[in-house]
Amino acid sequence: IHDIWGFFDEHIRRARTLSVDIETAAEQITCIGFAPSHDKALVVPFTHPGRGGSYWATLSDELAAWDAVRAILGTGIPKLFQNGLYDLHYIWRRYGIRVNAAGEDTMLLHHALLPECEKGLGFLGSVYTNEPAWKLMRKRVKEHFKKEDE
């Protein structure tokens, strides 16, 4: 919790734009990421694949993490999403958290410019960045924990 608030104070408070992304599984947010710049990001975990439950040791710790997420999403900093309609709906319907200053959506902007192209994050990442396919990391993490459990 201290790390989340420290990152908020040091990096998010003075950001001009904040990229936000959620990951979901089994009808819950597994983690939520915040990037105030291209080289700084924070991921707040809520589940742990190896533990089979909450990332947080206690319910009060998890609630404190959600309080920090609520504070971050409530700032007036313009927020950038990829397929943001999904994220915004999920955050509001499942957790009752309103996102203030939701701004741009990379998927919709790309689709408006090039409607004939794919608009998924994997495709956009391959076109606009030099980063490797990061979705493979999730598969490797699951395989790692599966081997540990055996």
Coordinates of C-alpha atoms in Angstrom, one line a residue:
I1 CA 0.0 0.0 0.0
H2 CA 2.9 2.3 0.8
D3 CA 4.4 1.7 -2.6
I4 CA 1.1 2.6 -4.4
W5 CA 0.7 5.9 -2.5
G6 CA 4.4 6.7 -3.0
F7 CA 4.1 6.1 -6.7
F8 CA 1.0 8.3 -6.7
D9 CA 2.8 11.1 -5.0
E10 CA 6.0 10.9 -6.9
H11 CA 4.7 10.2 -10.5
I12 CA 1.0 10.3 -10.9
R13 CA 0.1 13.6 -9.3
R14 CA 2.1 15.6 -11.8
A15 CA 1.4 13.6 -14.9
R16 CA -0.1 15.3 -17.9
T17 CA -1.8 12.0 -19.0
L18 CA -2.3 8.7 -17.3
S19 CA -2.6 5.5 -19.2
V20 CA -4.9 3.0 -17.4
D21 CA -5.5 -0.7 -18.2
I22 CA -7.3 -3.4 -16.3
E23 CA -6.9 -7.2 -16.7
T24 CA -9.8 -9.4 -15.8
A25 CA -10.5 -13.1 -15.2
A26 CA -13.2 -15.0 -13.5
E27 CA -15.5 -11.9 -13.4
Q28 CA -13.0 -9.8 -11.4
I29 CA -10.2 -7.4 -12.0
T30 CA -7.0 -9.3 -11.5
C31 CA -4.8 -6.2 -11.7
I32 CA -4.9 -2.6 -12.8
G33 CA -2.0 -0.7 -14.4
F34 CA -1.2 3.0 -14.4
A35 CA 1.4 4.6 -16.6
P36 CA 2.1 8.3 -16.2
S37 CA 4.8 8.2 -18.8
H38 CA 6.3 5.9 -21.4
D39 CA 9.0 4.7 -18.9
K40 CA 7.1 4.5 -15.6
A41 CA 4.2 2.3 -14.6
L42 CA 2.6 0.8 -11.6
V43 CA 0.6 -2.4 -11.6
V44 CA -1.7 -2.9 -8.6
P45 CA -2.4 -6.7 -8.2
F46 CA -5.6 -8.1 -6.8
T47 CA -5.2 -11.8 -7.5
H48 CA -2.2 -14.1 -7.3
P49 CA -2.1 -17.1 -9.6
G50 CA 0.1 -19.2 -7.3
R51 CA -1.9 -18.5 -4.2
G52 CA -5.3 -19.1 -5.8
G53 CA -6.9 -16.1 -4.2
S54 CA -6.2 -12.5 -3.3
Y55 CA -2.8 -11.0 -3.7
W56 CA -3.3 -9.1 -0.4
A57 CA -2.7 -10.8 2.9
T58 CA -5.8 -9.3 4.6
L59 CA -9.1 -7.9 3.5
S60 CA -8.2 -4.5 5.0
D61 CA -5.0 -4.4 2.8
E62 CA -7.1 -5.2 -0.3
L63 CA -9.6 -2.5 0.6
A64 CA -6.8 0.0 1.1
A65 CA -5.5 -0.9 -2.3
W66 CA -9.0 -0.3 -3.8
D67 CA -9.0 3.1 -2.0
A68 CA -5.8 4.0 -3.6
V69 CA -7.1 2.9 -7.1
R70 CA -10.3 5.0 -6.5
A71 CA -8.2 8.0 -5.6
I72 CA -6.0 7.6 -8.7
L73 CA -9.0 7.2 -11.0
G74 CA -10.8 10.1 -9.4
T75 CA -8.0 12.6 -10.2
G76 CA -8.6 15.2 -12.9
I77 CA -5.6 13.9 -14.9
P78 CA -6.8 13.0 -18.4
K79 CA -6.8 9.2 -18.8
L80 CA -5.9 7.1 -21.8
F81 CA -7.3 3.7 -22.4
Q82 CA -7.2 0.8 -24.9
N83 CA -10.7 -0.4 -25.4
G84 CA -11.7 1.9 -22.6
L85 CA -15.5 1.3 -22.9
Y86 CA -14.8 -2.2 -21.6
D87 CA -12.6 -0.9 -18.7
L88 CA -14.8 2.0 -17.7
H89 CA -17.9 -0.2 -17.7
Y90 CA -16.2 -3.0 -15.8
I91 CA -14.8 -0.6 -13.1
W92 CA -18.1 1.1 -12.6
R93 CA -20.4 -2.0 -12.7
R94 CA -18.3 -4.3 -10.7
Y95 CA -16.6 -2.0 -8.2
G96 CA -18.7 1.2 -8.2
I97 CA -15.7 3.4 -9.1
R98 CA -16.2 6.4 -11.3
V99 CA -13.3 7.3 -13.6
N100 CA -12.9 11.1 -13.8
A101 CA -11.4 12.7 -16.9
A102 CA -11.6 9.6 -19.1
G103 CA -10.1 10.9 -22.4
E104 CA -8.7 9.1 -25.3
D105 CA -9.0 5.5 -26.4
T106 CA -6.1 4.2 -28.6
M107 CA -8.3 1.5 -30.1
L108 CA -11.0 3.9 -31.2
L109 CA -8.5 6.5 -32.5
H110 CA -6.6 3.9 -34.5
H111 CA -9.9 2.5 -35.9
A112 CA -11.0 6.0 -36.9
L113 CA -7.8 6.5 -38.8
L114 CA -7.5 3.0 -40.3
P115 CA -10.8 1.2 -40.1
E116 CA -9.6 -1.6 -42.4
C117 CA -6.9 -2.7 -40.0
E118 CA -7.2 -4.8 -36.8
K119 CA -7.6 -2.7 -33.7
G120 CA -6.6 -5.1 -30.9
L121 CA -3.8 -4.2 -28.6
G122 CA -1.5 -6.9 -29.9
F123 CA -1.8 -5.6 -33.4
L124 CA -1.4 -1.9 -32.3
G125 CA 1.7 -2.9 -30.3
S126 CA 3.2 -4.6 -33.3
V127 CA 2.6 -1.6 -35.5
Y128 CA 3.4 1.3 -33.2
T129 CA 6.1 -0.1 -30.9
N130 CA 9.3 -2.2 -31.0
E131 CA 8.2 -4.2 -28.0
P132 CA 7.8 -8.0 -28.2
A133 CA 4.4 -9.6 -27.9
W134 CA 3.7 -9.2 -24.2
K135 CA 0.6 -11.4 -24.1
L136 CA 3.0 -14.3 -24.2
M137 CA 4.3 -13.3 -20.8
R138 CA 0.9 -14.2 -19.2
K139 CA 1.2 -17.7 -20.7
R140 CA 4.7 -18.1 -19.3
V141 CA 3.7 -16.9 -15.8
K142 CA 0.8 -19.4 -15.8
E143 CA 3.1 -22.2 -16.9
H144 CA 5.6 -21.2 -14.2
F145 CA 3.1 -21.4 -11.4
K146 CA 1.6 -24.6 -12.8
K147 CA 5.1 -26.2 -12.6
E148 CA 5.6 -25.0 -9.0
D149 CA 2.3 -26.6 -8.0
E150 CA 3.3 -30.0 -9.4

